Coordinates of C-alpha atoms in Angstrom, one line a residue:
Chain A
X10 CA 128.8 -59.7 14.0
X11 CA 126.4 -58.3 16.2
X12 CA 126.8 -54.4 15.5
X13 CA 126.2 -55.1 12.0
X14 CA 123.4 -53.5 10.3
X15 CA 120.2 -55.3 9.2
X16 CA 119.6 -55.8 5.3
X17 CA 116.2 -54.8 4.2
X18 CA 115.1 -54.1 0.7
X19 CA 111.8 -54.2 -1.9
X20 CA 111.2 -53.2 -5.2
X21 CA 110.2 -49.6 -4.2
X22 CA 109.6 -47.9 -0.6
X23 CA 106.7 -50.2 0.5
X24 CA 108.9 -52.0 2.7
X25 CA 109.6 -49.0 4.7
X26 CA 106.5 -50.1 6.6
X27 CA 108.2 -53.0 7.8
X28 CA 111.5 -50.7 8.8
X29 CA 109.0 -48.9 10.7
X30 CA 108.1 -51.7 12.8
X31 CA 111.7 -52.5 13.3
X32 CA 112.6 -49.1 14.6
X33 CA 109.7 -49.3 17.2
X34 CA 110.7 -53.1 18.3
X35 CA 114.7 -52.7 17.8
X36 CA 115.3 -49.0 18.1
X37 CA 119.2 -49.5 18.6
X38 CA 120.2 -51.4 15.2
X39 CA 121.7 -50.1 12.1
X40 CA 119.5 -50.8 9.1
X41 CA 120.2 -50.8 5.6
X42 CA 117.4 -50.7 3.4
X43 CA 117.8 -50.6 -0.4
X44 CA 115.3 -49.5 -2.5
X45 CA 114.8 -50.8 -6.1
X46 CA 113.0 -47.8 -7.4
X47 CA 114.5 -47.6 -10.8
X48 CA 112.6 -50.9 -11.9
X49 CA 110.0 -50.5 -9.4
X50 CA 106.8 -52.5 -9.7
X51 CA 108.1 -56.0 -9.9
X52 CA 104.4 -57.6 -9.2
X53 CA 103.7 -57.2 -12.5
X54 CA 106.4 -58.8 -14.3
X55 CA 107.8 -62.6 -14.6
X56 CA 108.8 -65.0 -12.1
X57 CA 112.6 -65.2 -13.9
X58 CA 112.9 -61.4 -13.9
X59 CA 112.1 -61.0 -10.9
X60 CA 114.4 -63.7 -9.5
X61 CA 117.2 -62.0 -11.5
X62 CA 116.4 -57.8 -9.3
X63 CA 116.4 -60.3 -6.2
X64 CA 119.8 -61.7 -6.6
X65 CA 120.9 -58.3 -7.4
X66 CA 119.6 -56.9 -4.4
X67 CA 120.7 -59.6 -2.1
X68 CA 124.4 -58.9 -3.6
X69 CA 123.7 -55.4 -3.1
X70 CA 123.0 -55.7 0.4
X71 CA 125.4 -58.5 1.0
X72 CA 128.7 -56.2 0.1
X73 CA 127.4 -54.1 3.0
X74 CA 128.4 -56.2 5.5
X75 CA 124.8 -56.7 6.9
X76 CA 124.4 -59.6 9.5
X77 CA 120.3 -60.3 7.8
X78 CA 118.6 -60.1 5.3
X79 CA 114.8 -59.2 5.1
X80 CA 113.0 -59.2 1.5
X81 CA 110.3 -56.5 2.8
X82 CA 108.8 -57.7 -0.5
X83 CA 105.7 -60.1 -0.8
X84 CA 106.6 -60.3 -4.7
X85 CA 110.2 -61.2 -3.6
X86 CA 109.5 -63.3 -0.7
X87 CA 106.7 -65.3 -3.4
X88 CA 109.2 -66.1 -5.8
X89 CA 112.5 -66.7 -3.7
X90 CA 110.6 -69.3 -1.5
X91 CA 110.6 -71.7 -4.9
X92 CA 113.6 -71.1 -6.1
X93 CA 117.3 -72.7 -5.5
X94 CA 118.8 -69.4 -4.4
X95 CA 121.6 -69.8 -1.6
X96 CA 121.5 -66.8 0.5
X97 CA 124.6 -67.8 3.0
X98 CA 123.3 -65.2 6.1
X99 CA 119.9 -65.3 7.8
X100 CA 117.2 -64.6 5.6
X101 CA 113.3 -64.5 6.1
X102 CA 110.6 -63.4 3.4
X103 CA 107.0 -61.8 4.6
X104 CA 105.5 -65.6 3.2
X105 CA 106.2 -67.8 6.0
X106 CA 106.2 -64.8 9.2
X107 CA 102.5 -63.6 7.7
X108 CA 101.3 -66.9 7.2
X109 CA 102.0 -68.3 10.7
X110 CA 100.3 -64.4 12.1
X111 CA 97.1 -65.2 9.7
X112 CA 97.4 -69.0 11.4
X113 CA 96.8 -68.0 14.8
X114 CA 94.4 -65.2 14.1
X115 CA 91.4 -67.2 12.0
X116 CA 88.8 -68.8 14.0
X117 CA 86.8 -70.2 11.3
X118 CA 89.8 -71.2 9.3
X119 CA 88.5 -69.0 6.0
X120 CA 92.2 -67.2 5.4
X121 CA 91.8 -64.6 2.6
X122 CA 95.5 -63.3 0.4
X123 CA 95.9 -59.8 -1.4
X124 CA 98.7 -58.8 -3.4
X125 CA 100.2 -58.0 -6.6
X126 CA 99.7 -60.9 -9.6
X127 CA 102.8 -62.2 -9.4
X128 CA 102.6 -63.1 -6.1
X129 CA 99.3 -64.6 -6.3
X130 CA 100.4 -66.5 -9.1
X131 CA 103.1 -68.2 -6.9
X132 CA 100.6 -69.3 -4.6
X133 CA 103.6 -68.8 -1.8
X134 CA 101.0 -68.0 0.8
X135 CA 98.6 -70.4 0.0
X136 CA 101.3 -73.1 0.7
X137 CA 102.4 -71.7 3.5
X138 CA 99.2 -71.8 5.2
X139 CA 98.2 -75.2 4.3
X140 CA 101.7 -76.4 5.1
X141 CA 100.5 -75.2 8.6
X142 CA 97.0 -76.4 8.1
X143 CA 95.8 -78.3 6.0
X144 CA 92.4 -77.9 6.3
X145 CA 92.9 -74.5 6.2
X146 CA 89.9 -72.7 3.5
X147 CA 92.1 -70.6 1.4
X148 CA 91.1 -67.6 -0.8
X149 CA 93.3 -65.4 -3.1
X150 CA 92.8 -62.1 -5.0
X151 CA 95.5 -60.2 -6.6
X152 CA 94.9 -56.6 -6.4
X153 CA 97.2 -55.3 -9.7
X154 CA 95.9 -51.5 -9.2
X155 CA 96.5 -51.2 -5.8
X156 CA 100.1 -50.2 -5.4
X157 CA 99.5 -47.4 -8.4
X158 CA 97.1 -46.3 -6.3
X159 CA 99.0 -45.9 -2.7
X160 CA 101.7 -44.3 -5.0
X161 CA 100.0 -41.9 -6.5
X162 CA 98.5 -40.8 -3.1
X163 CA 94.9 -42.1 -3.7
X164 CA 95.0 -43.1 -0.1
X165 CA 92.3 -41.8 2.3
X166 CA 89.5 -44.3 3.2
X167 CA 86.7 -42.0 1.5
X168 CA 88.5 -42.1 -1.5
X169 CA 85.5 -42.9 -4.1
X170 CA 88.1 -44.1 -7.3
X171 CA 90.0 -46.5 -4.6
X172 CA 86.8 -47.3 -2.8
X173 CA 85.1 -48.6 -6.3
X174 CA 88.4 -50.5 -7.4
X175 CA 88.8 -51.9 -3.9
X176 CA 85.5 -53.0 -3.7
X177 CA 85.7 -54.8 -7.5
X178 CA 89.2 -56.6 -6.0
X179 CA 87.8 -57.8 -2.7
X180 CA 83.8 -58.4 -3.1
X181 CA 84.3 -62.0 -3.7
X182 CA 86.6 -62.5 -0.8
X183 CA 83.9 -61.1 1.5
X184 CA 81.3 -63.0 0.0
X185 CA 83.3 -66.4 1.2
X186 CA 83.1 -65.5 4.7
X187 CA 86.7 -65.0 5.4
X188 CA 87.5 -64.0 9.0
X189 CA 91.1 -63.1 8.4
X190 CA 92.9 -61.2 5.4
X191 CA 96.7 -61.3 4.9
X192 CA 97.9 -57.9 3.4
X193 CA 100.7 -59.8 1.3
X194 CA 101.8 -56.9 -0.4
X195 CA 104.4 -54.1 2.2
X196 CA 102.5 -51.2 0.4
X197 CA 99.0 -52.1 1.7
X198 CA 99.2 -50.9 4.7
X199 CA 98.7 -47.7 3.8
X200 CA 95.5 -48.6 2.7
X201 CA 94.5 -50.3 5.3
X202 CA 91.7 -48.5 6.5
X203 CA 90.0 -48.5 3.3
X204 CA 90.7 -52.0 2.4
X205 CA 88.6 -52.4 6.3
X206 CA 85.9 -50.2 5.4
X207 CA 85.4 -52.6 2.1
X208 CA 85.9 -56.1 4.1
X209 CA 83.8 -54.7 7.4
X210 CA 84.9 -54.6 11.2
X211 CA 84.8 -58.7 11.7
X212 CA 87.9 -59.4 9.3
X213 CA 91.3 -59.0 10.4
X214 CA 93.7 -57.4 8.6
X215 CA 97.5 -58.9 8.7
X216 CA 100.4 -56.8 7.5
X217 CA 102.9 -58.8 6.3
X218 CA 105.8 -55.9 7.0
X219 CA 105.2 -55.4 10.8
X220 CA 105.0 -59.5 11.0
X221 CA 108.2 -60.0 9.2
X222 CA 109.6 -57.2 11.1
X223 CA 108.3 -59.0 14.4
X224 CA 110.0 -62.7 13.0
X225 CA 113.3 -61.0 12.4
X226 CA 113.5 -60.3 15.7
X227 CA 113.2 -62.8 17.3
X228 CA 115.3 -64.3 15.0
X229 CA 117.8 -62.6 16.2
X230 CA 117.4 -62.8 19.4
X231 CA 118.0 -66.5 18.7
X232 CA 120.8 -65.9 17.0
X233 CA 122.5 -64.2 20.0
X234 CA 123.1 -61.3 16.6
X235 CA 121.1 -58.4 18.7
X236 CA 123.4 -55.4 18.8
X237 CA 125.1 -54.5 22.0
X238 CA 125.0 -50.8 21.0
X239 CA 123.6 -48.5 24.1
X240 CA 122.3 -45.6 21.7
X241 CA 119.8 -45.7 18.5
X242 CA 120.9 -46.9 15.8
X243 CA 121.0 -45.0 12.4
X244 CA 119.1 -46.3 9.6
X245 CA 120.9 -45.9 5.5
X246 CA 118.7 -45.5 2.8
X247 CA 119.7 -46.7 -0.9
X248 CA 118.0 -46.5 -4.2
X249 CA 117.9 -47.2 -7.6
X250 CA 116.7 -44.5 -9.3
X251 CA 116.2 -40.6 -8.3
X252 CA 116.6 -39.3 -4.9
X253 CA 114.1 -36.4 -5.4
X254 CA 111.3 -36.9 -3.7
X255 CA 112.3 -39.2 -1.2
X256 CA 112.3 -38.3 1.9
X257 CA 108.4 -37.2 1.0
X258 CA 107.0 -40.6 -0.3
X259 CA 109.7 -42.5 2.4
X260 CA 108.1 -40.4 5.2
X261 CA 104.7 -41.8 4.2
X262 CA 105.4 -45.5 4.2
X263 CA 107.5 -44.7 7.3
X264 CA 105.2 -42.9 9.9
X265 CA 107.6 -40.5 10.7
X266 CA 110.2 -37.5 9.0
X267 CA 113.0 -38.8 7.3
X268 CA 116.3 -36.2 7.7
X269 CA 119.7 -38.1 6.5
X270 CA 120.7 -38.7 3.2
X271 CA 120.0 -41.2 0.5
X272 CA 122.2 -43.0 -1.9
X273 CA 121.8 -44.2 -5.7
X274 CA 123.3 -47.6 -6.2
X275 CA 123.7 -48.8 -9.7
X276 CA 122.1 -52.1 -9.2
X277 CA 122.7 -53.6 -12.6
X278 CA 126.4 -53.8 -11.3
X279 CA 125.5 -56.5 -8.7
X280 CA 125.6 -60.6 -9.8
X281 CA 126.4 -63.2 -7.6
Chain B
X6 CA 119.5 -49.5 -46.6
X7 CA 116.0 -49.1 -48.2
X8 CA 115.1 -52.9 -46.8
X9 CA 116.2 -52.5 -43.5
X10 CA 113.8 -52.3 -40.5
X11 CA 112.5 -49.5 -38.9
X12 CA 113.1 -50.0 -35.3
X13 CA 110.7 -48.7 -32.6
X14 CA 110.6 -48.5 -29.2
X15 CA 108.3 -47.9 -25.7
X16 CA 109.1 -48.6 -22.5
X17 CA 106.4 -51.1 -22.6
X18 CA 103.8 -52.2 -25.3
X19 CA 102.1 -48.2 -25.4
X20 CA 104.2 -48.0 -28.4
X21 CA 102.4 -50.5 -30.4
X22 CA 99.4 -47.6 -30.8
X23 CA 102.4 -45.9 -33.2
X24 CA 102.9 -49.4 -35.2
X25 CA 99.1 -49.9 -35.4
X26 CA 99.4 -46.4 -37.6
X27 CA 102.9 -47.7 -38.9
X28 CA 101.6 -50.9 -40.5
X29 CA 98.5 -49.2 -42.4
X30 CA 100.5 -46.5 -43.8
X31 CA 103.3 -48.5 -44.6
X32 CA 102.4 -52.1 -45.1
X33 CA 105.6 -53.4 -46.6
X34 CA 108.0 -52.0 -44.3
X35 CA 109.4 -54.7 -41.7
X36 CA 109.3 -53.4 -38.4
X37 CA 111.0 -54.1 -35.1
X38 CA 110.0 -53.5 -32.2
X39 CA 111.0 -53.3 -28.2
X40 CA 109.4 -52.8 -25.3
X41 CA 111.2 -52.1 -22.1
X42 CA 108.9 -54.5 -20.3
X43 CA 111.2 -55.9 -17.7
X44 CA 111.5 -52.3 -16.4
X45 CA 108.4 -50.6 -17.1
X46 CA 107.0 -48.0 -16.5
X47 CA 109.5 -45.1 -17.6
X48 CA 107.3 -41.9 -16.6
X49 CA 107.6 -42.1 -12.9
X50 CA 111.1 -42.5 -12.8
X51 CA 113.7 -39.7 -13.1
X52 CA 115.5 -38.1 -16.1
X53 CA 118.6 -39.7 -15.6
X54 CA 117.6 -43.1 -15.4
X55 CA 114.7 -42.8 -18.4
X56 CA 118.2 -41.6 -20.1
X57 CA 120.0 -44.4 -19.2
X58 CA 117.1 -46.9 -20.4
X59 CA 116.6 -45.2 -24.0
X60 CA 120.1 -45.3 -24.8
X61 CA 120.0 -48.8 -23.9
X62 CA 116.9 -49.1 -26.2
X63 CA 118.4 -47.6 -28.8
X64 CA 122.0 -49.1 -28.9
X65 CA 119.4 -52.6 -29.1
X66 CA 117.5 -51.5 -31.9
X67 CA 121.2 -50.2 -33.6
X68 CA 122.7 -53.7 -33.2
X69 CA 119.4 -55.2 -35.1
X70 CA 120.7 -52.7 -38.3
X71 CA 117.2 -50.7 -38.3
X72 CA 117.6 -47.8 -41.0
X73 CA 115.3 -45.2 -38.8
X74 CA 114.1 -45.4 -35.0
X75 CA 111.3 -43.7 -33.5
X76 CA 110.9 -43.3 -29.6
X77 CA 107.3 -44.6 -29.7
X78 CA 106.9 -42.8 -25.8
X79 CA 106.4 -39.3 -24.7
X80 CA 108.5 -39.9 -21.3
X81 CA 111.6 -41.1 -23.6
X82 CA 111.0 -38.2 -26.2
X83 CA 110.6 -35.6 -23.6
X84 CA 113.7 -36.2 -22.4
X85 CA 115.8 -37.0 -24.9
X86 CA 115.2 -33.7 -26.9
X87 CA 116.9 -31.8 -24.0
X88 CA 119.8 -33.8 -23.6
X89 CA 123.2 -34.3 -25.9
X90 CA 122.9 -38.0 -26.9
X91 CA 123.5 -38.8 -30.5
X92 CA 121.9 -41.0 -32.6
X93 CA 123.7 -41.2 -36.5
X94 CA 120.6 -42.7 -38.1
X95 CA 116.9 -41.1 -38.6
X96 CA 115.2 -40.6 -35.6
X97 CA 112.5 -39.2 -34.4
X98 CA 110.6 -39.0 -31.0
X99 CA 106.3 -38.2 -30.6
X100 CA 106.7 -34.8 -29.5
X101 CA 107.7 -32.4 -32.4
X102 CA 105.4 -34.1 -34.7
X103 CA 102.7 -34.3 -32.4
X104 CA 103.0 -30.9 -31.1
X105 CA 103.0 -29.5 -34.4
X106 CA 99.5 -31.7 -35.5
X107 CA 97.7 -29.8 -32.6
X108 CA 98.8 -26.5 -33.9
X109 CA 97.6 -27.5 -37.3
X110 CA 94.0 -28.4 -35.0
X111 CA 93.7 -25.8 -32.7
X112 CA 91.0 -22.7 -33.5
X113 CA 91.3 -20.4 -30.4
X114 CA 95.1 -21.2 -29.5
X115 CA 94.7 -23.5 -26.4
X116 CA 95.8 -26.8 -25.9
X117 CA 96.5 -28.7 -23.8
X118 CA 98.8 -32.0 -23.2
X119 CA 98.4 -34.8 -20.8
X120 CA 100.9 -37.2 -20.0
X121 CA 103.1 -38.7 -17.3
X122 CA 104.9 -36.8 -14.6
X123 CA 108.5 -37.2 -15.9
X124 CA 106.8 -36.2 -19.7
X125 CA 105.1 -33.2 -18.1
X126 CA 107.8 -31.8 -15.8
X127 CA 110.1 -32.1 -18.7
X128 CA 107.8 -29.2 -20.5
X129 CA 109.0 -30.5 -23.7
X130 CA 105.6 -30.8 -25.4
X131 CA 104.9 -27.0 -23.9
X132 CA 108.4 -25.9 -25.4
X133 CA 107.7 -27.5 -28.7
X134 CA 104.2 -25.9 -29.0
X135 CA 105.6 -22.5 -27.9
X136 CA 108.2 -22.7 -30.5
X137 CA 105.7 -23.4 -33.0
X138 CA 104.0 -20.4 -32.3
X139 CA 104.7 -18.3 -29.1
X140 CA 101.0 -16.9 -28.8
X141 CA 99.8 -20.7 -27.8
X142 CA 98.3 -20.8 -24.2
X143 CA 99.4 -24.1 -23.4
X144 CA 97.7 -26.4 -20.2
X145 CA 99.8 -29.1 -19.0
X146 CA 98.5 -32.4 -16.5
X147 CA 100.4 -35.1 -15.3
X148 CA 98.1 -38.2 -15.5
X149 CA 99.7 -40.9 -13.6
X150 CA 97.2 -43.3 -13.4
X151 CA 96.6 -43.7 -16.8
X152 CA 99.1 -46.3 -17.4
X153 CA 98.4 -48.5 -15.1
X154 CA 94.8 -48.4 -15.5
X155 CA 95.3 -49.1 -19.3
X156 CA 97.7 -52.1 -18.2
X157 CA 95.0 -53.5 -15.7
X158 CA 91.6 -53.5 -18.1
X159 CA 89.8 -50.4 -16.6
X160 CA 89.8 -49.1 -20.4
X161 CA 85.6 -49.0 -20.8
X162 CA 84.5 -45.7 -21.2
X163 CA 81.8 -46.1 -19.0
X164 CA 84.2 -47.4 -16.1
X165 CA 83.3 -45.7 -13.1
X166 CA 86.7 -45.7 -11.4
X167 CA 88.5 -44.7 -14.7
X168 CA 85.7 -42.0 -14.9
X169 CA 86.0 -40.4 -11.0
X170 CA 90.5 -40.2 -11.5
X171 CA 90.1 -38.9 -15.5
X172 CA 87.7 -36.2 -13.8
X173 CA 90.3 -35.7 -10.8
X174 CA 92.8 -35.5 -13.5
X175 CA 91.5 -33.3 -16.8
X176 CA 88.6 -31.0 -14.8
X177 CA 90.7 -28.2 -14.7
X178 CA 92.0 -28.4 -18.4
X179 CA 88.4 -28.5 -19.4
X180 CA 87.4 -25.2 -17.6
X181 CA 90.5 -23.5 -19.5
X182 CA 88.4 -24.0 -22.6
X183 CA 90.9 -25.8 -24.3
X184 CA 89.6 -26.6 -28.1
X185 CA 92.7 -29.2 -28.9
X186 CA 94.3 -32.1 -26.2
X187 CA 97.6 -33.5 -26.8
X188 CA 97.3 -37.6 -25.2
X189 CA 101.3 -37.2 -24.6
X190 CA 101.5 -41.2 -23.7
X191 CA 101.4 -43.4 -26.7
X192 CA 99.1 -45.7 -23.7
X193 CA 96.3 -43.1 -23.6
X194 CA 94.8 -44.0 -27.4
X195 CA 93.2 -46.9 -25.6
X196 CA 91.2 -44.9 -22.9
X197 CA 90.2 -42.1 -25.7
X198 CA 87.0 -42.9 -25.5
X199 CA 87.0 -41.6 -21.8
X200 CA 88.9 -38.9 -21.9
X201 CA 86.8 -37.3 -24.9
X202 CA 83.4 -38.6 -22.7
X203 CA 85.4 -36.0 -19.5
X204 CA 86.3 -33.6 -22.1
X205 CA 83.5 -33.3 -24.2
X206 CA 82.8 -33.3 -28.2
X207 CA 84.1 -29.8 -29.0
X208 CA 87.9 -30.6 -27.9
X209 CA 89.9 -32.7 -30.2
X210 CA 92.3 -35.1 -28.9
X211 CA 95.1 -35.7 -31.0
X212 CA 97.0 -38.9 -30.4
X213 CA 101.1 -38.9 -30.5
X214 CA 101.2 -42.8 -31.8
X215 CA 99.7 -42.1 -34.8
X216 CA 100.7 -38.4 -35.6
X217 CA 104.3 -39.7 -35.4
X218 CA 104.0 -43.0 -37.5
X219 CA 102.6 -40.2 -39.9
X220 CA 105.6 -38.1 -39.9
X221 CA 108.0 -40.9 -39.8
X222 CA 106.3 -42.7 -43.1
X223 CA 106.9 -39.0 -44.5
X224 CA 110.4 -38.9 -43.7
X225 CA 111.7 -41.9 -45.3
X226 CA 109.9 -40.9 -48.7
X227 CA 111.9 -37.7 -48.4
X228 CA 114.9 -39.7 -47.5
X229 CA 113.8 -42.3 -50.5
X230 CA 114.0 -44.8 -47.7
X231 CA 110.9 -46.3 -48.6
X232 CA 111.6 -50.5 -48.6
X233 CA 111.4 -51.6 -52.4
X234 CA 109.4 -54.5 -51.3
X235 CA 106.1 -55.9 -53.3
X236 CA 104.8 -58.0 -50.1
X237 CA 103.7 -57.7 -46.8
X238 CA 106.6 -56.4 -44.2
X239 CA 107.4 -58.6 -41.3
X240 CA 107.1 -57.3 -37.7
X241 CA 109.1 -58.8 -34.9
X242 CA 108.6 -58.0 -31.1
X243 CA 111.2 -58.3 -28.7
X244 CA 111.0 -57.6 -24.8
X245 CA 112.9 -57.2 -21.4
X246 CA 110.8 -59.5 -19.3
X247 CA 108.1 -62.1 -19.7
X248 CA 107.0 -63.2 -23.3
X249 CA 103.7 -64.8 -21.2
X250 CA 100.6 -63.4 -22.3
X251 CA 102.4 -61.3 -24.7
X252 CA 100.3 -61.8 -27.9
X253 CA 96.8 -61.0 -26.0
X254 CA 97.9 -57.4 -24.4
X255 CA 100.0 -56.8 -27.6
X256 CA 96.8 -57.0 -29.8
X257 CA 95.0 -54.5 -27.5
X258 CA 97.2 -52.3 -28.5
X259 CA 98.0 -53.3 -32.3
X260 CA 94.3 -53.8 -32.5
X261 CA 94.8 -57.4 -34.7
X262 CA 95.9 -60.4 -33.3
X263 CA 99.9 -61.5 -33.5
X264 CA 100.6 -64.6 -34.2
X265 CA 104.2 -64.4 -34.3
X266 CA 106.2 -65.3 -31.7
X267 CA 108.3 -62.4 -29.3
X268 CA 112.0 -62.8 -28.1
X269 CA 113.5 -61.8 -24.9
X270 CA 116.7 -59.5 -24.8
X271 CA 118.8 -58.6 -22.1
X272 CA 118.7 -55.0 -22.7
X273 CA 121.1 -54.4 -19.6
X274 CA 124.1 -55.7 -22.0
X275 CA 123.6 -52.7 -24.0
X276 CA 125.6 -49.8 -23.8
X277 CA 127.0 -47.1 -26.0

């Protein structure tokens, strides 16, 4: 059990960010990550369809032999939390993992949420938090134009199209007084710096991926599941749709050059 | 066969631009449509799966015993005129008929054609034009954003964002000197505004909804597939995801209201 690989997947590549905090924390695993890229955005679309990709994915992930699953996916994680699914191997979302980081970092209890619409419409995080707090003050935006704009590379903090649609998105949130912001979304991240240039210096910014990332750990650690493997560990990449082009984007969300192989799965082929 | 449906189909509800045009040519036709909304978009995804998806689209509209289909999307026309895949009933995509309104349009010879990046590195709408008339100097730009700033409301044509990425995007077709611009993306009708406030009066856009509806209407009279009908046709919608909030983006695009109700299908069951 324990030399198993690790299970992570999103709807696109925005949960490399969370493999790249894994890498840094638990350099000697095996990771499988599974990219749905050929029905990529899920944010967008309904709570059933997306339930439907999740089970697929978990299948998917599940007939590689992986010892944990990690839904790198704050749409994913949203929906799943609610739903009956039986996933029969550890499992953790970003929900509950980003919540409990946003918990211990407020001071004046003002917690903002970012991400796409469907996980704003879940209200997973907003639970989450007052199922830690209660008296937590809890503010949510859902920010539809900001994974178009990470993919399509209108990134940098100076960016004035970004900085405008940024600012439209996350005025109000400001205006409440929030001291802490959860990034509830794996691709924001990349626009992190901008999204801080918008909210100003006394907000913090929590990631949801490197949290998660951070949880499974320990997780495993608990689980007496950490590998006893002496070298690093080598890290699979699987997608949905075309593998041209990949290791470019993958290398973004990443931090760092991506040399191996990926694989297309046919992902329609998976049901429980 | 003459009161059959005409079938039509988008990746999402773009296509509805082309019914708009459909329904005031042809009022007493009934009309089907699809859009592939559980896995939209198509354009940033690669030629095999777009491939993959239209077939499925098609064998849908086949099974609802349409007499004609029209690909209602310049990422699924582009593709689909370079590859082998049969379809034994009337059919017709937005490129040919679009490319050859611009030639009818353009004065000095150059045009260009926006769209997205699997319609653009596809260079069907260039090879189309070219074949029309090999002397063309044709432009090509990928627009990316477009899409999803149609699908998220920044559609004003005073929007600054929209403004600063249409600027990013057409600047360089503009200083060609371009008198005629193909909007490749049966999306882009609703931002046309914009893109002729970047472009400026002297270019004329021409829109590939509206251009094909005109060319399919003209096919089934020269077919004598015209319905026999005296009253209004009926138009049913049917999508891959969510029906929620259907009928108030729908109308954006149809420009009336739909009252009508939409079904779901589960457009992964179709196959050829």
């Amino acid at each position: 059990m324990k030399n198993r690989p690790i299970g992570i997947f999103d709807s696109g590549l925005g949960g490399l960010t969370a493999v790249k905090e894994l890498l840094n924390i638990l350099p000697n695993e095996n990771i499988i990550y599974f990219g749905d890229t050929g029905r990529v955005p899920y944010g967008s679309k309904s709570r059933d369809t997306i339930l439907k990709y999740a089970i697929q994915d978990i299948e998917f992930l599940k007939s590689m032999n992986v010892k944990m699953i990690i839904a790198a996916c704050g749409t994913v994680s949203s929906i799943i939390g609610g739903s009956n699914v039986n996933i029969d191997i550890p499992f953790t979302g970003v929900v509950e993992p980003t919540a409990m980081a946003a918990s211990a970092s407020t001071k004046n209890g003002k917690i903002g949420i970012i991400g796409t619409t469907a996980t704003i419409k879940s209200g997973a995080y907003k639970h989450a938090l007052k199922k830690i707090n209660s008296s937590f003050n809890v503010f949510e935006q859902d920010c539809p134009m900001f994974v178009p704009l990470v993919e399509n590379g209108f990134i940098k903090d100076n960016d004035k199209a970004a900085l405008i649609i940024a600012e439209k998105y996350l005025y109000s949130l400001r205006e409440k007084g929030i001291d802490t912001l959860i990034l509830g979304c794996t691709h924001y991240p990349i626009i992190k710096k901008l999204i801080s240039k918008v909210m100003g210096p006394t907000v913090k910014l929590i990631d949801s991926g490197s949290e998660t990332a951070l949880f499974a750990a320990n997780l495993l650690y608990s689980l007496d599941y950490i590998s006893t493997r002496n070298t690093k560990g080598v890290c699979s990449f699987f997608v949905s749709d075309t593998v041209e082009g990949f290791s470019k984007t993958a290398s973004l969300f990443l931090g760092r050059n991506i040399n191996q192989d990926v694989k297309i799965v046919d992902i329609d082929s998976y049901t429980i």
